[in-house]
């Protein structure tokens, strides 16, 4: 018998079994992510507001996630991006979380995997943000208009923002893109070209009366947003 | 420039978006097929090296965020973040959130009859080290009821969120505990087919456990990896 101090319990099947090794499966964020993920200012990529958080959903003493600390104003045109997340019954989704990832105004990603030294980084811009939807299912970001980045082959992509949707009832995140109505390059964009022509409009934000770029994200049914298999 | 090497697609352990036993998937999952797109810089990049500025400082110990010590079983949760080839994923952010030991979240919409703990919030955030390692100290969360069906109870779980190196590697998952019989009747866990469901079950590890202080659980997270670059065509003579 081994010394009791050296024994391990029967591990059963578990995460450390080499036979099971592979991608950790996705699970829903559930309805209670608001104090764990969307930090204050997470939806404001250019300023110092509290956008993105829902501190109304838990006591202030439990707001342990701090404000982010943007360092200054980034280059480029400041834009607002907004819209509603809508379910298969046409109702707003009040417990969704939206994430965005985008290039800076010059078209460079702040990532080790974008090594194009000839395109400048912006010390005041990261390009990643998070927003909770409000009680009507609306999300809202303040960011800058992204520059164009290279696409397949020697192509140039139209300006776009990569976007993920998480929520209760979403076992896996849904990935899509936001393009901008009338932007240069929309006609030649090789990713948009993969999308059936009749559904491309679900990816194209339009200016609303207030000057914000608006795009609803329809999870299911008529006008369903195109989601990507990455 | 040459096209970036794409990340692998999801493997056999991936759950479907529509899983009717989990009722809210019925009205929230897309009906159209996903559209396959080529991997561009947008999909193969992600924010790196700016976590504090982006989200604020690390919070690795969920038992010292308030004046007193939270009730419940203190535990250590640690492991590595890896890619599919077993390589470490360093310098990536990992966020967690969970219920307290009684199974109650600090959340307005969680209104079942279990007590709050004034000394426990249940949110944490760390960045992996050069070997992809992470470590949290927390309390073991309780099971809790939910409205999916009559007498529905979630198994004890910790929610985990990882960005990984790229937009393509984004992962939100849940960690389950190895001694929990609720896992096998939980519609959310069961959306993942067996045996891959067990990838979400942590191992009680006496080498992580600290004597007279806390039980230790080991849990590695495996993110999508880059597809293999083909060396050369096979020649069939
Ligand atoms: Fe939960």
Coordinates of C-alpha atoms and ligand atoms in Angstrom, one line a residue:
Chain A
X1 CA 0.0 0.0 0.0
X2 CA 1.2 3.5 -0.8
X3 CA 1.4 6.1 2.0
X4 CA -2.0 7.8 2.3
X5 CA -0.2 11.1 1.8
X6 CA 0.7 10.1 -1.7
X7 CA -2.6 8.8 -2.9
X8 CA -4.8 10.5 -5.5
X9 CA -8.6 9.8 -5.7
X10 CA -9.9 7.9 -8.7
X11 CA -10.0 10.7 -11.2
X12 CA -12.9 9.1 -13.2
X13 CA -13.3 10.6 -16.7
X14 CA -12.2 14.2 -16.6
X15 CA -10.5 17.2 -18.2
X16 CA -7.0 15.7 -17.7
X17 CA -7.6 12.4 -19.5
X18 CA -5.4 12.4 -22.6
X19 CA -7.9 10.3 -24.5
X20 CA -10.4 13.2 -24.3
X21 CA -7.9 15.9 -25.3
X22 CA -9.5 18.4 -27.7
X23 CA -11.2 21.7 -27.9
X24 CA -13.0 22.7 -24.7
X25 CA -16.7 22.8 -25.7
X26 CA -18.6 26.0 -25.6
X27 CA -21.4 26.7 -23.0
X28 CA -23.8 29.6 -22.6
X29 CA -22.9 32.7 -20.6
X30 CA -26.3 32.4 -19.0
X31 CA -28.3 35.3 -17.7
X32 CA -26.0 36.4 -14.8
X33 CA -22.8 37.5 -16.5
X34 CA -23.2 41.2 -15.9
X35 CA -21.0 41.5 -12.9
X36 CA -18.3 39.3 -14.4
X37 CA -17.7 40.4 -18.0
X38 CA -18.9 43.8 -19.2
X39 CA -16.6 46.2 -17.4
X40 CA -17.4 49.9 -17.1
X41 CA -16.4 51.7 -20.2
X42 CA -16.1 48.4 -22.2
X43 CA -18.4 49.7 -24.9
X44 CA -16.6 53.1 -25.2
X45 CA -13.4 52.5 -27.3
X46 CA -12.6 56.2 -27.5
X47 CA -13.6 57.9 -24.2
X48 CA -13.9 57.5 -20.5
X49 CA -17.6 56.8 -19.9
X50 CA -19.3 53.9 -18.2
X51 CA -20.8 52.6 -21.4
X52 CA -21.2 48.8 -21.6
X53 CA -21.8 47.9 -18.0
X54 CA -25.1 47.3 -16.3
X55 CA -24.5 48.4 -12.7
X56 CA -28.3 48.5 -12.2
X57 CA -28.3 44.7 -12.0
X58 CA -26.2 44.3 -8.8
X59 CA -25.1 46.4 -5.8
X60 CA -22.3 48.9 -6.2
X61 CA -20.3 47.2 -3.5
X62 CA -20.0 44.1 -5.7
X63 CA -18.7 46.1 -8.6
X64 CA -15.2 44.7 -8.3
X65 CA -14.3 45.1 -12.0
X66 CA -12.7 48.4 -12.4
X67 CA -13.0 51.0 -15.1
X68 CA -10.7 50.6 -18.0
X69 CA -8.1 53.3 -18.4
X70 CA -8.0 54.7 -21.9
X71 CA -4.9 56.8 -22.5
X72 CA -6.1 59.5 -24.9
X73 CA -8.2 60.1 -28.0
X74 CA -7.5 57.9 -30.9
X75 CA -7.1 59.0 -34.5
X76 CA -10.0 58.7 -36.9
X77 CA -13.7 59.5 -37.2
X78 CA -15.7 58.8 -34.0
X79 CA -18.8 56.8 -34.7
X80 CA -21.6 55.3 -32.7
X81 CA -22.8 51.8 -33.5
X82 CA -26.1 50.7 -32.1
X83 CA -29.0 48.3 -32.7
X84 CA -31.2 45.7 -31.1
X85 CA -30.7 42.0 -30.6
X86 CA -34.0 40.4 -31.6
X87 CA -35.1 36.8 -31.0
X88 CA -37.2 34.5 -33.2
X89 CA -40.5 35.9 -31.8
X90 CA -39.4 39.5 -32.8
X91 CA -38.7 40.5 -29.1
X92 CA -35.6 42.3 -27.9
X93 CA -33.1 40.2 -26.0
X94 CA -32.4 42.0 -22.7
X95 CA -29.7 39.6 -21.5
X96 CA -27.3 39.5 -24.4
X97 CA -23.7 40.6 -24.5
X98 CA -22.0 41.9 -27.7
X99 CA -18.3 42.0 -28.3
X100 CA -16.5 43.8 -31.1
X101 CA -13.0 43.6 -32.6
X102 CA -11.7 46.0 -35.2
X103 CA -8.7 47.7 -36.8
X104 CA -7.7 51.3 -36.0
X105 CA -8.3 54.1 -38.4
X106 CA -5.2 53.2 -40.4
X107 CA -6.3 49.6 -40.8
X108 CA -3.9 48.0 -38.3
X109 CA -4.9 45.5 -35.6
X110 CA -3.4 45.8 -32.2
X111 CA -2.2 42.2 -32.2
X112 CA 1.1 40.3 -32.3
X113 CA -0.4 38.5 -35.3
X114 CA -0.7 41.7 -37.4
X115 CA 3.0 42.4 -38.0
X116 CA 2.7 45.0 -40.8
X117 CA 5.1 47.6 -39.5
X118 CA 4.4 49.9 -42.4
X119 CA 0.8 50.5 -41.1
X120 CA 0.9 52.5 -37.8
X121 CA -0.5 51.4 -34.5
X122 CA -2.5 54.0 -32.5
X123 CA -1.2 54.2 -28.9
X124 CA -4.7 55.3 -27.9
X125 CA -6.7 52.6 -29.5
X126 CA -7.1 48.8 -28.7
X127 CA -10.1 48.0 -30.9
X128 CA -11.8 45.5 -28.5
X129 CA -15.1 46.3 -26.7
X130 CA -18.0 44.8 -24.9
X131 CA -21.6 46.0 -24.4
X132 CA -24.5 44.5 -22.5
X133 CA -27.9 44.9 -24.1
X134 CA -30.4 47.1 -22.2
X135 CA -34.0 46.0 -21.2
X136 CA -35.2 46.5 -24.8
X137 CA -32.3 44.5 -26.2
X138 CA -30.4 47.5 -27.5
X139 CA -26.6 47.6 -27.6
X140 CA -24.5 50.7 -28.1
X141 CA -20.8 51.3 -28.8
X142 CA -18.7 54.4 -29.3
X143 CA -15.7 53.7 -31.5
X144 CA -13.9 54.9 -34.6
X145 CA -14.5 54.1 -38.2
X146 CA -12.0 51.2 -38.9
X147 CA -9.6 51.5 -41.8
X148 CA -9.4 48.9 -44.6
X149 CA -7.3 45.7 -44.0
X150 CA -6.0 43.1 -46.4
X151 CA -8.3 40.3 -47.5
X152 CA -7.7 37.1 -49.3
X153 CA -5.1 37.2 -52.0
X154 CA -4.1 40.7 -52.8
X155 CA -7.5 42.1 -52.1
X156 CA -8.5 44.9 -49.7
X157 CA -11.4 44.4 -47.5
X158 CA -14.1 47.0 -47.0
X159 CA -14.2 48.7 -43.5
X160 CA -15.8 46.3 -41.1
X161 CA -16.1 45.3 -37.4
X162 CA -16.1 41.7 -36.3
X163 CA -18.9 41.1 -33.8
X164 CA -19.8 38.3 -31.4
X165 CA -23.2 37.7 -29.7
X166 CA -23.4 35.9 -26.4
X167 CA -26.5 35.3 -24.2
X168 CA -28.8 33.0 -22.3
X169 CA -30.0 30.4 -24.8
X170 CA -26.9 30.8 -26.9
X171 CA -24.8 27.7 -26.3
X172 CA -22.2 29.0 -28.7
X173 CA -21.3 32.6 -29.5
X174 CA -22.6 33.8 -32.9
X175 CA -20.0 35.5 -35.0
X176 CA -20.8 38.1 -37.7
X177 CA -19.5 41.4 -39.2
X178 CA -20.7 44.9 -39.4
X179 CA -20.1 46.7 -42.7
X180 CA -21.1 50.3 -43.5
X181 CA -23.6 51.4 -46.1
X182 CA -21.9 53.3 -48.9
X183 CA -18.3 52.6 -47.8
X184 CA -15.6 52.2 -50.4
X185 CA -14.9 48.5 -51.1
X186 CA -18.3 47.0 -50.2
X187 CA -18.8 45.9 -53.8
X188 CA -15.4 44.1 -54.0
X189 CA -15.2 42.6 -50.5
X190 CA -14.4 38.9 -50.8
X191 CA -16.0 38.0 -47.4
X192 CA -19.2 39.8 -48.3
X193 CA -19.1 37.9 -51.6
X194 CA -19.4 34.6 -49.7
X195 CA -22.8 35.8 -48.4
X196 CA -25.9 35.1 -50.6
X197 CA -26.7 38.5 -52.2
X198 CA -30.2 38.6 -50.8
X199 CA -28.9 38.4 -47.2
X200 CA -25.9 40.8 -47.4
X201 CA -28.1 43.7 -46.1
X202 CA -28.2 41.9 -42.7
X203 CA -24.5 42.8 -42.3
X204 CA -24.7 46.5 -43.5
X205 CA -25.2 49.2 -40.9
X206 CA -27.1 52.3 -42.0
X207 CA -27.0 55.8 -40.6
X208 CA -30.1 56.6 -38.4
X209 CA -31.7 60.1 -37.9
X210 CA -29.3 60.8 -35.0
X211 CA -26.2 60.0 -37.1
X212 CA -25.4 56.7 -35.5
X213 CA -24.7 53.6 -37.5
X214 CA -27.5 51.2 -36.8
X215 CA -27.7 47.5 -37.3
X216 CA -30.2 45.1 -35.7
X217 CA -29.0 41.6 -35.0
X218 CA -31.7 39.1 -35.7
X219 CA -31.0 35.7 -34.1
X220 CA -33.7 33.8 -36.0
X221 CA -36.5 34.1 -38.6
X222 CA -37.3 36.8 -41.1
X223 CA -34.3 38.9 -41.8
X224 CA -32.0 36.5 -39.8
X225 CA -28.5 37.9 -39.5
X226 CA -25.8 36.0 -41.4
X227 CA -23.6 34.2 -38.9
X228 CA -20.2 32.8 -39.9
X229 CA -18.5 29.5 -39.6
X230 CA -15.0 30.7 -38.7
Chain B
X1 CA 1.0 39.8 -48.2
X2 CA 0.3 36.1 -47.9
X3 CA -3.0 35.0 -46.4
X4 CA -2.9 34.2 -42.7
X5 CA -3.0 30.5 -41.6
X6 CA -6.6 29.9 -40.5
X7 CA -7.7 28.4 -37.2
X8 CA -9.2 25.0 -37.1
X9 CA -13.0 24.6 -37.2
X10 CA -14.8 23.2 -34.2
X11 CA -14.2 19.6 -33.4
X12 CA -16.6 16.7 -32.5
X13 CA -17.1 18.0 -29.0
X14 CA -18.8 21.2 -30.1
X15 CA -22.5 21.4 -29.0
X16 CA -25.2 22.5 -31.5
X17 CA -26.8 25.9 -31.3
X18 CA -30.3 24.4 -31.2
X19 CA -30.7 21.9 -28.3
X20 CA -34.5 21.8 -27.5
X21 CA -34.0 20.3 -24.0
X22 CA -32.4 23.7 -23.2
X23 CA -35.6 25.6 -23.9
X24 CA -34.3 29.1 -24.6
X25 CA -32.2 27.8 -27.5
X26 CA -35.5 27.2 -29.4
X27 CA -36.2 30.9 -30.0
X28 CA -32.6 32.2 -30.0
X29 CA -30.7 29.8 -32.3
X30 CA -30.3 30.7 -36.0
X31 CA -32.2 28.6 -38.5
X32 CA -30.0 29.4 -41.6
X33 CA -26.8 27.5 -42.1
X34 CA -23.6 29.3 -41.0
X35 CA -21.7 30.9 -43.9
X36 CA -18.1 29.7 -44.2
X37 CA -15.7 32.6 -44.8
X38 CA -12.0 32.8 -45.6
X39 CA -9.7 33.5 -42.6
X40 CA -8.4 37.1 -42.9
X41 CA -6.4 39.2 -40.4
X42 CA -9.7 40.1 -38.8
X43 CA -10.3 36.4 -37.7
X44 CA -6.6 35.5 -36.9
X45 CA -5.8 38.5 -34.7
X46 CA -7.1 39.5 -31.2
X47 CA -6.1 42.1 -28.6
X48 CA -2.7 41.3 -27.0
X49 CA -0.6 42.7 -24.2
X50 CA -2.9 45.4 -23.0
X51 CA -5.2 43.7 -20.5
X52 CA -4.8 46.0 -17.5
X53 CA -5.5 49.0 -19.6
X54 CA -8.4 47.3 -21.4
X55 CA -10.2 45.7 -18.4
X56 CA -8.3 46.7 -15.2
X57 CA -6.0 44.8 -13.0
X58 CA -6.0 41.0 -12.3
X59 CA -8.3 39.6 -9.5
X60 CA -7.1 36.1 -8.8
X61 CA -8.4 35.6 -5.3
X62 CA -12.2 35.8 -5.0
X63 CA -12.0 35.2 -1.2
X64 CA -10.3 38.5 -0.3
X65 CA -12.4 41.0 -2.2
X66 CA -14.4 42.2 0.8
X67 CA -13.9 42.8 4.6
X68 CA -14.5 39.2 5.7
X69 CA -14.0 35.7 4.5
X70 CA -16.8 34.2 2.4
X71 CA -18.6 31.1 3.7
X72 CA -18.2 27.8 1.9
X73 CA -15.5 25.4 0.9
X74 CA -12.3 27.3 -0.2
X75 CA -10.9 25.9 -3.4
X76 CA -8.0 26.5 -5.8
X77 CA -8.7 26.2 -9.5
X78 CA -5.6 26.0 -11.7
X79 CA -4.4 24.6 -15.0
X80 CA -3.1 25.6 -18.4
X81 CA -4.6 27.2 -21.5
X82 CA -3.4 25.2 -24.5
X83 CA -4.1 25.0 -28.2
X84 CA -5.1 21.8 -29.9
X85 CA -1.4 20.8 -30.5
X86 CA -0.8 21.0 -26.7
X87 CA 1.1 24.3 -27.0
X88 CA 0.8 26.8 -24.2
X89 CA -1.3 29.9 -24.9
X90 CA 0.5 32.6 -22.9
X91 CA -0.6 36.2 -22.0
X92 CA -4.3 35.6 -22.6
X93 CA -7.0 36.8 -20.4
X94 CA -9.3 34.4 -18.5
X95 CA -12.3 35.7 -16.7
X96 CA -14.5 33.8 -14.3
X97 CA -17.8 34.4 -12.5
X98 CA -19.9 32.1 -10.3
X99 CA -22.6 31.8 -7.7
X100 CA -21.7 31.7 -4.0
X101 CA -21.5 28.6 -1.8
X102 CA -25.3 28.6 -1.4
X103 CA -25.9 28.7 -5.2
X104 CA -26.9 32.4 -5.3
X105 CA -25.5 35.0 -7.7
X106 CA -25.0 38.7 -6.8
X107 CA -27.5 39.6 -9.5
X108 CA -30.8 41.4 -9.5
X109 CA -32.4 38.8 -11.6
X110 CA -31.4 35.8 -9.4
X111 CA -34.2 35.8 -6.9
X112 CA -34.4 32.3 -5.5
X113 CA -34.5 31.6 -1.8
X114 CA -30.8 31.1 -1.0
X115 CA -28.7 33.7 1.0
X116 CA -26.3 36.2 -0.4
X117 CA -22.9 36.3 1.1
X118 CA -21.8 39.9 1.8
X119 CA -18.2 38.8 1.6
X120 CA -18.5 37.1 -1.8
X121 CA -19.0 38.6 -5.3
X122 CA -17.8 35.8 -7.5
X123 CA -16.0 37.7 -10.3
X124 CA -12.3 37.2 -11.2
X125 CA -9.8 37.8 -14.0
X126 CA -6.2 36.7 -14.6
X127 CA -3.8 36.6 -17.5
X128 CA -1.9 33.4 -18.3
X129 CA 1.8 33.2 -17.7
X130 CA 4.5 32.1 -20.2
X131 CA 3.5 28.5 -19.8
X132 CA -0.2 29.2 -20.3
X133 CA -0.8 28.7 -16.5
X134 CA -3.6 30.4 -14.5
X135 CA -4.7 30.1 -10.9
X136 CA -7.7 31.3 -9.0
X137 CA -8.7 31.0 -5.3
X138 CA -12.4 30.9 -4.7
X139 CA -15.2 29.0 -2.9
X140 CA -17.0 26.0 -4.4
X141 CA -20.3 27.3 -5.9
X142 CA -23.5 25.6 -4.9
X143 CA -26.1 24.1 -7.3
X144 CA -29.1 26.3 -8.1
X145 CA -32.6 25.9 -9.5
X146 CA -33.6 27.4 -12.9
X147 CA -36.9 27.6 -14.8
X148 CA -36.1 25.3 -17.7
X149 CA -38.4 22.5 -16.6
X150 CA -40.0 21.3 -13.4
X151 CA -37.4 20.7 -10.7
X152 CA -34.5 21.8 -12.9
X153 CA -31.1 22.3 -11.1
X154 CA -27.9 23.4 -12.6
X155 CA -24.9 21.4 -11.5
X156 CA -22.3 23.4 -9.5
X157 CA -20.2 25.3 -12.1
X158 CA -17.8 28.2 -12.6
X159 CA -18.3 30.3 -15.8
X160 CA -15.1 30.8 -17.8
X161 CA -14.4 33.2 -20.5
X162 CA -11.2 33.2 -22.7
X163 CA -10.2 35.4 -25.6
X164 CA -7.2 33.4 -26.8
X165 CA -4.9 34.9 -29.5
X166 CA -7.6 35.6 -32.1
X167 CA -11.2 36.5 -32.8
X168 CA -11.5 32.9 -34.0
X169 CA -10.4 31.4 -30.7
X170 CA -13.0 33.1 -28.5
X171 CA -14.5 30.7 -25.9
X172 CA -17.0 30.9 -23.1
X173 CA -17.5 27.6 -21.2
X174 CA -18.3 26.2 -17.8
X175 CA -16.2 24.2 -15.4
X176 CA -18.0 21.3 -13.6
X177 CA -17.0 19.3 -10.5
X178 CA -16.1 15.6 -10.7
X179 CA -18.4 14.4 -7.9
X180 CA -21.6 16.1 -9.2
X181 CA -24.4 13.7 -10.3
X182 CA -26.4 16.7 -11.6
X183 CA -24.1 17.0 -14.7
X184 CA -25.7 13.9 -16.4
X185 CA -29.2 15.3 -16.3
X186 CA -28.4 19.0 -17.0
X187 CA -29.6 20.1 -20.5
X188 CA -26.8 22.7 -20.8
X189 CA -24.0 20.3 -20.1
X190 CA -25.8 17.6 -22.1
X191 CA -25.7 19.7 -25.3
X192 CA -22.1 18.5 -25.5
X193 CA -22.0 14.9 -26.6
X194 CA -20.2 12.3 -24.6
X195 CA -17.4 11.6 -24.0
X196 CA -16.3 15.2 -24.9
X197 CA -18.7 16.5 -22.1
X198 CA -16.0 15.3 -19.7
X199 CA -13.6 17.9 -21.0
X200 CA -15.6 20.3 -18.9
X201 CA -15.1 18.3 -15.7
X202 CA -12.2 19.4 -13.4
X203 CA -10.1 16.9 -11.6
X204 CA -9.6 16.9 -7.8
X205 CA -5.8 16.9 -7.6
X206 CA -4.0 16.3 -4.3
X207 CA -0.9 18.0 -5.8
X208 CA -2.9 21.2 -6.2
X209 CA -4.6 20.9 -2.8
X210 CA -2.9 22.8 0.0
X211 CA -2.8 21.0 3.4
X212 CA -5.0 22.6 6.0
X213 CA -6.1 25.3 3.6
X214 CA -7.9 24.5 0.3
X215 CA -8.9 21.6 -2.0
X216 CA -7.3 21.9 -5.4
X217 CA -8.9 21.3 -8.8
X218 CA -7.0 21.1 -12.1
X219 CA -8.6 22.2 -15.3
X220 CA -6.9 22.8 -18.6
X221 CA -8.7 24.8 -21.3
X222 CA -8.0 23.8 -24.9
X223 CA -8.6 26.5 -27.6
X224 CA -8.8 26.1 -31.3
X225 CA -5.3 25.9 -32.9
X226 CA -4.0 27.0 -36.3
X227 CA -4.5 24.6 -39.1
X228 CA -1.4 22.6 -40.1
X229 CA 0.5 24.1 -43.0
X230 CA 0.9 21.3 -45.5
X231 CA 4.6 20.5 -45.9
X232 CA 4.3 19.0 -49.4
X233 CA 1.9 17.1 -51.5
X234 CA 2.0 13.3 -51.1
X235 CA 3.3 11.7 -54.2
X236 CA 1.6 8.4 -55.1
X237 CA 3.9 6.6 -57.5
Ligands
LIG1 FE1 -24.5 29.9 -13.9

